[in-house]
mmCIF file of C-alpha atoms in Angstrom:
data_model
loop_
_atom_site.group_PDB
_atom_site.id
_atom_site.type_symbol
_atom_site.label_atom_id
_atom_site.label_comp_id
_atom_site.label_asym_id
_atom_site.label_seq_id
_atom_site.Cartn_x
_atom_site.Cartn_y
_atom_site.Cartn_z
ATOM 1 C CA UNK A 17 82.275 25.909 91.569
ATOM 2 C CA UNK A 18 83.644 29.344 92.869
ATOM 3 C CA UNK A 19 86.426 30.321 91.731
ATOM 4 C CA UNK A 20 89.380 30.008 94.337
ATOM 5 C CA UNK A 21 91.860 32.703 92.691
ATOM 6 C CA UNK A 22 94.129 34.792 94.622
ATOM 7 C CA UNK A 23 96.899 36.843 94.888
ATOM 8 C CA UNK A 24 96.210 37.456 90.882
ATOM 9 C CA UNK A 25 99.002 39.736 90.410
ATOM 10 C CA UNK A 26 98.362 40.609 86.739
ATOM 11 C CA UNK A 27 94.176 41.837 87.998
ATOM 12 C CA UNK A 28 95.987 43.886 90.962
ATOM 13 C CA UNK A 29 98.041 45.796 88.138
ATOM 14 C CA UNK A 30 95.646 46.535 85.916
ATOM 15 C CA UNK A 31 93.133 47.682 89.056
ATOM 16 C CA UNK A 32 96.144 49.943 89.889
ATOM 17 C CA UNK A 33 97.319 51.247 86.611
ATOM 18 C CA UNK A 34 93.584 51.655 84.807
ATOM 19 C CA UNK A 35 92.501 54.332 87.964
ATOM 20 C CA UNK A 36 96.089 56.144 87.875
ATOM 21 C CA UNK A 37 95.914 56.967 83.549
ATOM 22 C CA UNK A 38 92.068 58.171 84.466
ATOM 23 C CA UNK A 39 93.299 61.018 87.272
ATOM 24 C CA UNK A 40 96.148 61.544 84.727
ATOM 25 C CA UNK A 41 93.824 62.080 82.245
ATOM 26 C CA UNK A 42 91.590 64.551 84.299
ATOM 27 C CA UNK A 43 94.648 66.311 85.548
ATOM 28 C CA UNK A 44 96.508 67.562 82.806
ATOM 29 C CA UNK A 45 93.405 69.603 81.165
ATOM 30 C CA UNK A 46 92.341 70.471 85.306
ATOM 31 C CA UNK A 47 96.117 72.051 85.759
ATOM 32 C CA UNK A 48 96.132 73.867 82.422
ATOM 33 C CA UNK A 49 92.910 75.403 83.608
ATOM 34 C CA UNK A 50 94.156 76.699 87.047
ATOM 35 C CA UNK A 51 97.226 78.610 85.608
ATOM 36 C CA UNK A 52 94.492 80.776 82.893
ATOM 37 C CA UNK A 53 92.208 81.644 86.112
ATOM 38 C CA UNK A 54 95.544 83.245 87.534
ATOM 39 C CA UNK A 55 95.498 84.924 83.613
ATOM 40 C CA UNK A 56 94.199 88.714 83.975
ATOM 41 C CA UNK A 57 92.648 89.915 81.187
ATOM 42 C CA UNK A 58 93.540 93.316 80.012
ATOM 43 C CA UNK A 59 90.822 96.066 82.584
ATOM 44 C CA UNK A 60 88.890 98.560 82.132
ATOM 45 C CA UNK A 61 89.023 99.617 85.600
ATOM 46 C CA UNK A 62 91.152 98.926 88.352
ATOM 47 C CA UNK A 63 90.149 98.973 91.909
ATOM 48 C CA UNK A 64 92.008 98.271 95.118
ATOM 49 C CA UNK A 65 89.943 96.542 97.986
ATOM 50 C CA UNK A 66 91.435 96.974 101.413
ATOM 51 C CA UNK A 67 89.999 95.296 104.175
ATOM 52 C CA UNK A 68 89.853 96.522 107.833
ATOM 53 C CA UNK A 69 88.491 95.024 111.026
ATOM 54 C CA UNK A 70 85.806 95.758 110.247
ATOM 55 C CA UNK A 71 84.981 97.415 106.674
ATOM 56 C CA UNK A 72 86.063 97.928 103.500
ATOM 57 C CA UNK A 73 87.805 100.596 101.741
ATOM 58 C CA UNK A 74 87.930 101.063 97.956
ATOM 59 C CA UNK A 75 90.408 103.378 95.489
ATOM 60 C CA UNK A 76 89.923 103.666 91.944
ATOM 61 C CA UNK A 77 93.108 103.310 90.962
ATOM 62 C CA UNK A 78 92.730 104.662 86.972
ATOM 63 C CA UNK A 79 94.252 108.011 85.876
ATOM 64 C CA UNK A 80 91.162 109.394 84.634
ATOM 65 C CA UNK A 81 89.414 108.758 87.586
ATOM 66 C CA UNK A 82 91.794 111.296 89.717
ATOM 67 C CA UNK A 83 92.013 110.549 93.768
ATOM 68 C CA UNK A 84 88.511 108.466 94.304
ATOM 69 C CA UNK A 85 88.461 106.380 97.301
ATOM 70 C CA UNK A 86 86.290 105.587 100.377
ATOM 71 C CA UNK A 87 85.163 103.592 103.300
ATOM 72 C CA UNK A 88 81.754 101.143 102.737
ATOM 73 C CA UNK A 89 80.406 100.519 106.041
ATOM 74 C CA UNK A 90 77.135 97.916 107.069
ATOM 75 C CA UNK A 91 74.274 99.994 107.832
ATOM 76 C CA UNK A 92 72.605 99.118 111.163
ATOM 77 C CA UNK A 93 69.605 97.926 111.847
ATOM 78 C CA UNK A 94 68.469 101.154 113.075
ATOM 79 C CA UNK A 95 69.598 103.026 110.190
ATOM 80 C CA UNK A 96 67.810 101.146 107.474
ATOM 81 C CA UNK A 97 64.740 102.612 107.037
ATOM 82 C CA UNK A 98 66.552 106.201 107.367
ATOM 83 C CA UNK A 99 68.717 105.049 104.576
ATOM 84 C CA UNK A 100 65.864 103.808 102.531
ATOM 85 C CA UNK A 101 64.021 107.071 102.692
ATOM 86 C CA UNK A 102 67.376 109.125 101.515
ATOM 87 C CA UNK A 103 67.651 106.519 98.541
ATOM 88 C CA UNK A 104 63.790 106.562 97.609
ATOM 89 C CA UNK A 105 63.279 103.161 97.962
ATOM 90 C CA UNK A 106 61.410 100.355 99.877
ATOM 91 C CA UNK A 107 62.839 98.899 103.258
ATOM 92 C CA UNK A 108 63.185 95.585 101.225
ATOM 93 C CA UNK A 109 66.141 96.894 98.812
ATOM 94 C CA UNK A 110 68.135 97.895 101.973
ATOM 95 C CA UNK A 111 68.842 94.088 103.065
ATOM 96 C CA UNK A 112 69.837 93.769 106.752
ATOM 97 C CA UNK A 113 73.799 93.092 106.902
ATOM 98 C CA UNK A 114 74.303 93.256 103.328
ATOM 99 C CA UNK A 115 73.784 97.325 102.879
ATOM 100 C CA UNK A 116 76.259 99.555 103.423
ATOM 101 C CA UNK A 117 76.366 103.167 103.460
ATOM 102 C CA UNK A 118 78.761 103.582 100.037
ATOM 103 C CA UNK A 119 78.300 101.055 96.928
ATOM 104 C CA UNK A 120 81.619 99.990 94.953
ATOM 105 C CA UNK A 121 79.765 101.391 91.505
ATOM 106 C CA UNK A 122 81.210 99.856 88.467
ATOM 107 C CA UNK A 123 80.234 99.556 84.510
ATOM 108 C CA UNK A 124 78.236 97.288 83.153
ATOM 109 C CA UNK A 125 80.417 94.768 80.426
ATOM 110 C CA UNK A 126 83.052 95.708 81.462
ATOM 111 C CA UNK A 127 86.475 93.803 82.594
ATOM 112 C CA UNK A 128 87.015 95.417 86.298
ATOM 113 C CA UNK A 129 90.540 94.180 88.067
ATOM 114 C CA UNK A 130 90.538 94.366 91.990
ATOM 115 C CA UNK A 131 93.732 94.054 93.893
ATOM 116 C CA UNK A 132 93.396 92.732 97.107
ATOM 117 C CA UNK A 133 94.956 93.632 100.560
ATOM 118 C CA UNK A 134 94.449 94.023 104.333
ATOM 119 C CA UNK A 135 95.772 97.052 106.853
ATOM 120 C CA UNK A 136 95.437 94.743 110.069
ATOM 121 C CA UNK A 137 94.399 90.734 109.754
ATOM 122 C CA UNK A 138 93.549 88.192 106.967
ATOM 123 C CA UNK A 139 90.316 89.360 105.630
ATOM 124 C CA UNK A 140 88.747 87.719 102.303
ATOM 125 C CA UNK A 141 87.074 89.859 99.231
ATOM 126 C CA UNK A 142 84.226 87.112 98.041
ATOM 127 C CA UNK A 143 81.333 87.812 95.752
ATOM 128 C CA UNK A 144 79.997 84.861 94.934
ATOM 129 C CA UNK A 145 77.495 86.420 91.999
ATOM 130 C CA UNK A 146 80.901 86.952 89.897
ATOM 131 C CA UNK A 147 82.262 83.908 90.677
ATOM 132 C CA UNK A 148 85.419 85.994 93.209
ATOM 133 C CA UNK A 149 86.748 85.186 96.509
ATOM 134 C CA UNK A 150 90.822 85.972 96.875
ATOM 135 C CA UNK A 151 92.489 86.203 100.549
ATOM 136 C CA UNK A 152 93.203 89.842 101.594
ATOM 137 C CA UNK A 153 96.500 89.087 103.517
ATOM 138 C CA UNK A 154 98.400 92.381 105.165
ATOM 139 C CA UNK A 155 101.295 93.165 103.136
ATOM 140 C CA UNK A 156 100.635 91.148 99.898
ATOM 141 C CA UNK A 157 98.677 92.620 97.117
ATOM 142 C CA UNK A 158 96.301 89.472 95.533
ATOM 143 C CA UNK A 159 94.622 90.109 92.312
ATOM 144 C CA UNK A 160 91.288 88.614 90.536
ATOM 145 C CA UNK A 161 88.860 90.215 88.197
ATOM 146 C CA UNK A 162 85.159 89.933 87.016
ATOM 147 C CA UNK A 163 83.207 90.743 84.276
ATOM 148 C CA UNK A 164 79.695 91.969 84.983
ATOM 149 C CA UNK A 165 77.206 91.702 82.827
ATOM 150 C CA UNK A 166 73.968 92.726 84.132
ATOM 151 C CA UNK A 167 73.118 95.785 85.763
ATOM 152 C CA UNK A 168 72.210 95.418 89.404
ATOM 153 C CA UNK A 169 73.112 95.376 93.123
ATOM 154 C CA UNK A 170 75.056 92.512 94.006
ATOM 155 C CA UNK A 171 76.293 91.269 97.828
ATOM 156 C CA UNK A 172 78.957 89.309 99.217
ATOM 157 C CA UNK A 173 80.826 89.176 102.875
ATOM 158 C CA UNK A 174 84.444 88.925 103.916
ATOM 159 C CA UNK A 175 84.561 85.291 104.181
ATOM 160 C CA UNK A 176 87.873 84.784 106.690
ATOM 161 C CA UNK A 177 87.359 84.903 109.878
ATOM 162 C CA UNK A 178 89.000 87.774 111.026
ATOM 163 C CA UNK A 179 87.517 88.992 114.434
ATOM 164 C CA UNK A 180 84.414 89.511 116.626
ATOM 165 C CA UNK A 181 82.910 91.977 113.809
ATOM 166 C CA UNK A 182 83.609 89.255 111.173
ATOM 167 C CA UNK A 183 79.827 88.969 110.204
ATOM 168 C CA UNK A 184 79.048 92.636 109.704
ATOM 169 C CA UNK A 185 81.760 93.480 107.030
ATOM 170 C CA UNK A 186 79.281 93.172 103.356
ATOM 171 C CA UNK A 187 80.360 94.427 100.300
ATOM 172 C CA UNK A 188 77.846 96.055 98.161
ATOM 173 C CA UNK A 189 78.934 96.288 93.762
ATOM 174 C CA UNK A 190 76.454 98.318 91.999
ATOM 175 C CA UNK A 191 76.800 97.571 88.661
ATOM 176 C CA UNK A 192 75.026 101.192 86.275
ATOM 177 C CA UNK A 193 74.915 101.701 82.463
ATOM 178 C CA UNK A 194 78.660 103.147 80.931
ATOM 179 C CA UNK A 195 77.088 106.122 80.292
ATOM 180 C CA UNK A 196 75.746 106.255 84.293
ATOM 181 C CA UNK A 197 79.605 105.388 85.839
ATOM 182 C CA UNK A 198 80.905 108.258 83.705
ATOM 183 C CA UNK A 199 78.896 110.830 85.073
ATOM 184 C CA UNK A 200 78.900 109.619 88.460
ATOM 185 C CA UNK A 201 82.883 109.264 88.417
ATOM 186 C CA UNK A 202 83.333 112.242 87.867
ATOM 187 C CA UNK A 203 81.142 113.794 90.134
ATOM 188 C CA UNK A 204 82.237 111.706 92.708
ATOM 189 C CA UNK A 205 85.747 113.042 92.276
ATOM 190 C CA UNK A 206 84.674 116.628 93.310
ATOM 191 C CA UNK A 207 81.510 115.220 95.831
ATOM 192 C CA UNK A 208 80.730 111.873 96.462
ATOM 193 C CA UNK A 209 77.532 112.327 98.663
ATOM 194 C CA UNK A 210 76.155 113.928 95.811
ATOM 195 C CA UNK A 211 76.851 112.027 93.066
ATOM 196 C CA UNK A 212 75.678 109.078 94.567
ATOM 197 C CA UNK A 213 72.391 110.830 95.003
ATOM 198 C CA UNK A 214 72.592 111.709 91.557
ATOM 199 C CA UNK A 215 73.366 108.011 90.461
ATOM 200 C CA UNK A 216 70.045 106.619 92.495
ATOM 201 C CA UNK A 217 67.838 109.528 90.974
ATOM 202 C CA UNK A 218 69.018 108.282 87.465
ATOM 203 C CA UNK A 219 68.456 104.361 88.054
ATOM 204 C CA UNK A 220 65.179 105.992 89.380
ATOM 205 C CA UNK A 221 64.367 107.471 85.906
ATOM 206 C CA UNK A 222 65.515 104.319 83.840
ATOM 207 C CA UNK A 223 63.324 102.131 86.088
ATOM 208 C CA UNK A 224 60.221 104.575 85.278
ATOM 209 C CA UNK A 225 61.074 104.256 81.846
ATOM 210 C CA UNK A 226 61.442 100.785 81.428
ATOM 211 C CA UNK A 227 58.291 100.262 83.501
ATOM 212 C CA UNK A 228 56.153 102.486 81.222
ATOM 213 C CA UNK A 229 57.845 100.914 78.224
ATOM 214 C CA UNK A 230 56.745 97.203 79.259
ATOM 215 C CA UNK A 231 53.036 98.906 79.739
ATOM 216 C CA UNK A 232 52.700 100.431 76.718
ATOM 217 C CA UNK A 233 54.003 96.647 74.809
ATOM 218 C CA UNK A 234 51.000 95.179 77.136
ATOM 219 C CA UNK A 235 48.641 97.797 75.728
ATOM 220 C CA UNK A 236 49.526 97.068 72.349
ATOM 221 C CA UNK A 237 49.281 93.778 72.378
ATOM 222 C CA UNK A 238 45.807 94.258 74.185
ATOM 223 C CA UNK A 239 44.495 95.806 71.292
#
């Protein structure tokens, strides 16, 4: 015989109350976790991100790292391979709208703060690789940080739409040895054209190295 029960109000209580203690279960660890990502650690180095329709711009804002800023502009499609030959590298490691013609360079293991803002519209600094994406909104300074810990190029795009040239805005972190962003820093400070060639000749060398270190382990072990 089926059962002919309705309008149970004791089952429609419990089906009410049972869901509402599970989301206020979830939610008190979920909210305490939201405030700490708004926690910035104490930084190594501090860099302001400003965006523009349609670049960005970048200041190392540390003492010790005197007046450094520029602008970090996609490279055309028609300048890739020209860029690739000044860089002495392969047309494959300039990636089409993703390269730009200055890298933000940063340390590697190291806690790097970037304040966030915007000179014209609502732009958005997002690198998904670090885990980032904060609005860049004109006239309010946003903060986040990272923490990278592998040495490396890494890309990511302004990710508000914020004009025709929305698309073609990439942001390029190369992430070099401590030892690497200290001697490019300060060149940079006095010649940043040069440094930067500097910086590519040395990841040139450690690559070499590394390379002829891996074939000398296989040659050992051959033997």
């Amino acid at each position: 015989v089926a059962s002919q029960t309705s309008h149970n109000t004791f089952i429609e209580i419990i089906w009410t109350l049972i869901p509402c203690l599970i989301l206020i279960v979830m939610a008190v660890p979920s909210f305490k976790i939201l405030y700490e990502q708004d926690e910035i650690p104490p930084a190594d180095v501090t860099i302001k991100a400003v965006g523009y329709q349609w670049y960005w711009g970048y200041e190392y804002t540390d003492e010790n790292m005197g007046e450094l800023s520029f602008d970090s502009i996609m490279v055309k499609d028609d300048e890739r391979q020209a860029v690739a030959d000044a860089r002495g590298v392969t047309l494959n490691e300039v990636p089409r709208l993703l390269s730009v013609d200055y890298d933000l360079v940063i340390p590697v293991d190291t806690t790097v703060r970037v304040q966030v803002t915007s000179e014209d519209v609502i732009h958005s600094f997002a690198m998904p690789s670090f885990g980032v994406k904060v609005d860049a909104i004109p006239g309010r300074l946003n903060e986040t940080w990272f923490h990278a810990r592998e040495e490396g190029v890494y890309y990511g795009q302004c990710s508000e739409l914020c004009g025709k040239d929305h698309a073609f805005m990439p942001i390029a972190i190369r992430v070099v040895s401590k030892d690497q962003f200290q001697t490019w820093s300060t060149a940079a400070q006095d010649d940043l054209d040069t440094a930067n060639q500097q910086l590519l000749a040395s990841i040139a060398d450690s690559k070499k190295l590394a390379a002829a270190g891996k074939l000398e382990e296989i040659s050992v072990a051959a033997k």
